[in-house]
Amino acid sequence: RLLPGPMATLHLADLGADVIKIEDLGAGDYASAGVREQINRNKRGIRLDLKQAEGVRILLDLCAQADVLVEGFRPGVMARLGLGYEVVQARNPRLVYGRMTGFGQAGPMAQAAGHDLNYIALSGALHAIGRAGARVALFAVRTVQPQHVWLSA
């Protein structure tokens, strides 16, 4: 839901792909205006409720014509919504199904949220930032992006 999927699909859009950003009906795109402007350039967008049959049907219809699907949910969410790999592949066997997760699809941390701070802490790099006894020095950059699914054709 944050920056990896939107950034990956931004590169596809900048290279000429027709990218359709899917937003939920609730929060929609809650990124700041500046981030939205940068990360959503060259993309089209629609809002769907993927918890409803109609929203799932529309997304499956889009997937039938797409080359790539990029999703950023935690493992298992797309399957629970009726949009798992097997279902989507049955509609379009040539579709590349990309999953953006913090810690992969399986393993002890698969269901954990993964963010930059998590990665630099787990890698030990956080130890080298700042001074002993002081607060951690982090960059104050807001990169929130709520879309869940991106299509490219």
Coordinates of C-alpha atoms in Angstrom, one line a residue:
R1 CA 0.0 0.0 0.0
L2 CA 2.9 2.3 0.3
L3 CA 5.7 3.2 -2.1
P4 CA 7.1 0.0 -3.7
G5 CA 4.1 -0.8 -5.9
P6 CA 3.3 2.7 -7.0
M7 CA 7.0 3.3 -7.8
A8 CA 7.4 0.1 -9.8
T9 CA 4.2 0.9 -11.8
L10 CA 5.4 4.5 -12.2
H11 CA 8.4 3.1 -14.0
L12 CA 6.2 1.0 -16.2
A13 CA 4.0 4.0 -17.0
D14 CA 7.0 6.2 -17.7
L15 CA 8.1 3.6 -20.2
G16 CA 4.8 3.7 -22.0
A17 CA 2.6 1.1 -20.3
D18 CA -1.0 1.8 -19.8
V19 CA -1.2 1.6 -16.0
I20 CA -4.6 1.6 -14.2
K21 CA -4.3 2.3 -10.5
I22 CA -7.1 0.6 -8.4
E23 CA -8.1 2.5 -5.3
D24 CA -10.5 1.5 -2.6
L25 CA -13.8 3.3 -2.0
G26 CA -12.9 4.4 1.5
A27 CA -9.7 6.3 2.0
G28 CA -8.9 6.4 -1.7
D29 CA -5.5 8.0 -2.4
Y30 CA -4.5 9.6 0.9
A31 CA -1.0 10.6 -0.1
S32 CA -0.1 14.3 0.0
A33 CA -0.8 16.2 -3.1
G34 CA 2.9 16.4 -4.1
V35 CA 3.4 12.7 -3.7
R36 CA 0.2 11.9 -5.6
E37 CA 1.3 14.2 -8.4
Q38 CA 4.7 12.5 -8.7
I39 CA 3.8 8.9 -8.2
N40 CA 0.6 8.8 -10.2
R41 CA 1.9 10.5 -13.4
N42 CA 1.1 8.8 -16.6
K43 CA -1.5 6.5 -14.8
R44 CA -5.2 6.2 -15.0
G45 CA -7.2 5.4 -11.9
I46 CA -10.5 3.8 -10.9
R47 CA -12.0 3.1 -7.5
L48 CA -13.4 -0.4 -6.7
D49 CA -14.7 -2.2 -3.7
L50 CA -12.8 -5.5 -3.9
K51 CA -14.8 -6.8 -1.0
Q52 CA -17.9 -6.9 -3.3
A53 CA -18.6 -9.3 -6.1
E54 CA -19.0 -6.4 -8.6
G55 CA -15.6 -5.0 -7.8
V56 CA -13.9 -8.4 -8.1
R57 CA -15.7 -9.0 -11.5
I58 CA -14.5 -5.6 -12.8
L59 CA -10.9 -6.3 -11.8
L60 CA -11.0 -9.8 -13.3
D61 CA -12.3 -8.3 -16.5
L62 CA -9.4 -5.8 -16.5
C63 CA -6.9 -8.6 -15.8
A64 CA -8.2 -10.6 -18.8
Q65 CA -6.8 -7.9 -21.0
A66 CA -3.7 -6.9 -19.0
D67 CA -0.1 -7.9 -19.2
V68 CA 0.9 -7.3 -15.6
L69 CA -0.9 -7.2 -12.2
V70 CA 1.0 -5.8 -9.3
E71 CA -0.5 -6.1 -5.8
G72 CA 0.7 -4.9 -2.5
F73 CA -1.4 -6.7 0.1
R74 CA -0.1 -9.0 2.7
P75 CA 0.1 -12.7 1.7
G76 CA -3.3 -14.4 1.3
V77 CA -5.4 -11.2 1.0
M78 CA -5.9 -11.4 -2.8
A79 CA -6.9 -15.1 -2.5
R80 CA -9.5 -14.2 0.2
L81 CA -10.9 -11.5 -2.1
G82 CA -11.3 -14.1 -4.9
L83 CA -8.4 -12.6 -6.8
G84 CA -5.6 -15.1 -6.0
Y85 CA -3.0 -16.2 -8.5
E86 CA -4.9 -19.3 -9.7
V87 CA -8.1 -17.4 -10.3
V88 CA -6.4 -14.6 -12.2
Q89 CA -4.2 -16.9 -14.2
A90 CA -7.3 -18.9 -15.3
R91 CA -8.7 -15.7 -16.8
N92 CA -5.4 -14.7 -18.4
P93 CA -2.6 -17.3 -18.5
R94 CA 0.0 -14.9 -20.0
L95 CA -0.5 -12.3 -17.1
V96 CA 2.5 -11.6 -15.0
Y97 CA 1.3 -11.6 -11.4
G98 CA 3.6 -9.5 -9.2
R99 CA 3.3 -9.4 -5.4
M100 CA 5.0 -6.7 -3.4
T101 CA 5.4 -7.8 0.2
G102 CA 7.8 -6.9 3.0
F103 CA 9.0 -10.3 3.8
G104 CA 7.8 -12.6 1.1
Q105 CA 4.9 -15.0 0.8
A106 CA 5.9 -17.6 3.4
G107 CA 8.0 -17.8 6.5
P108 CA 7.9 -16.5 10.0
M109 CA 7.7 -12.8 9.0
A110 CA 5.4 -13.1 6.0
Q111 CA 2.4 -11.5 7.7
A112 CA 4.5 -8.7 9.2
A113 CA 4.3 -5.2 7.7
G114 CA 7.6 -4.3 6.0
H115 CA 8.8 -0.8 5.9
D116 CA 12.2 0.9 5.5
L117 CA 12.6 1.3 9.2
N118 CA 12.0 -2.4 9.7
Y119 CA 14.6 -3.4 7.1
I120 CA 17.3 -1.1 8.3
A121 CA 16.8 -2.2 11.9
L122 CA 16.8 -5.9 11.1
S123 CA 19.9 -5.5 8.9
G124 CA 21.8 -3.7 11.7
A125 CA 22.2 -0.5 9.6
L126 CA 20.0 1.4 12.1
H127 CA 22.9 1.0 14.6
A128 CA 25.0 3.3 12.5
I129 CA 22.5 6.1 12.3
G130 CA 22.8 8.8 14.9
R131 CA 24.7 8.9 18.2
A132 CA 24.6 6.6 21.2
G133 CA 21.9 7.7 23.7
A134 CA 20.3 10.1 21.2
R135 CA 17.0 9.7 19.4
V136 CA 17.3 7.8 16.1
A137 CA 17.9 10.2 13.2
L138 CA 15.5 9.3 10.4
F139 CA 14.6 11.1 7.2
A140 CA 11.2 12.9 7.4
V141 CA 9.8 12.0 4.0
R142 CA 6.1 11.2 3.6
T143 CA 5.7 8.5 1.0
V144 CA 2.2 7.1 1.8
Q145 CA 0.3 5.6 -1.1
P146 CA -2.9 3.6 -0.6
Q147 CA -3.5 1.8 -3.9
H148 CA -3.6 -1.9 -3.7
V149 CA -3.5 -3.2 -7.2
W150 CA -2.0 -1.9 -10.4
L151 CA -2.6 -3.2 -13.9
S152 CA -0.4 -2.7 -16.9
A153 CA -1.3 -3.5 -20.5

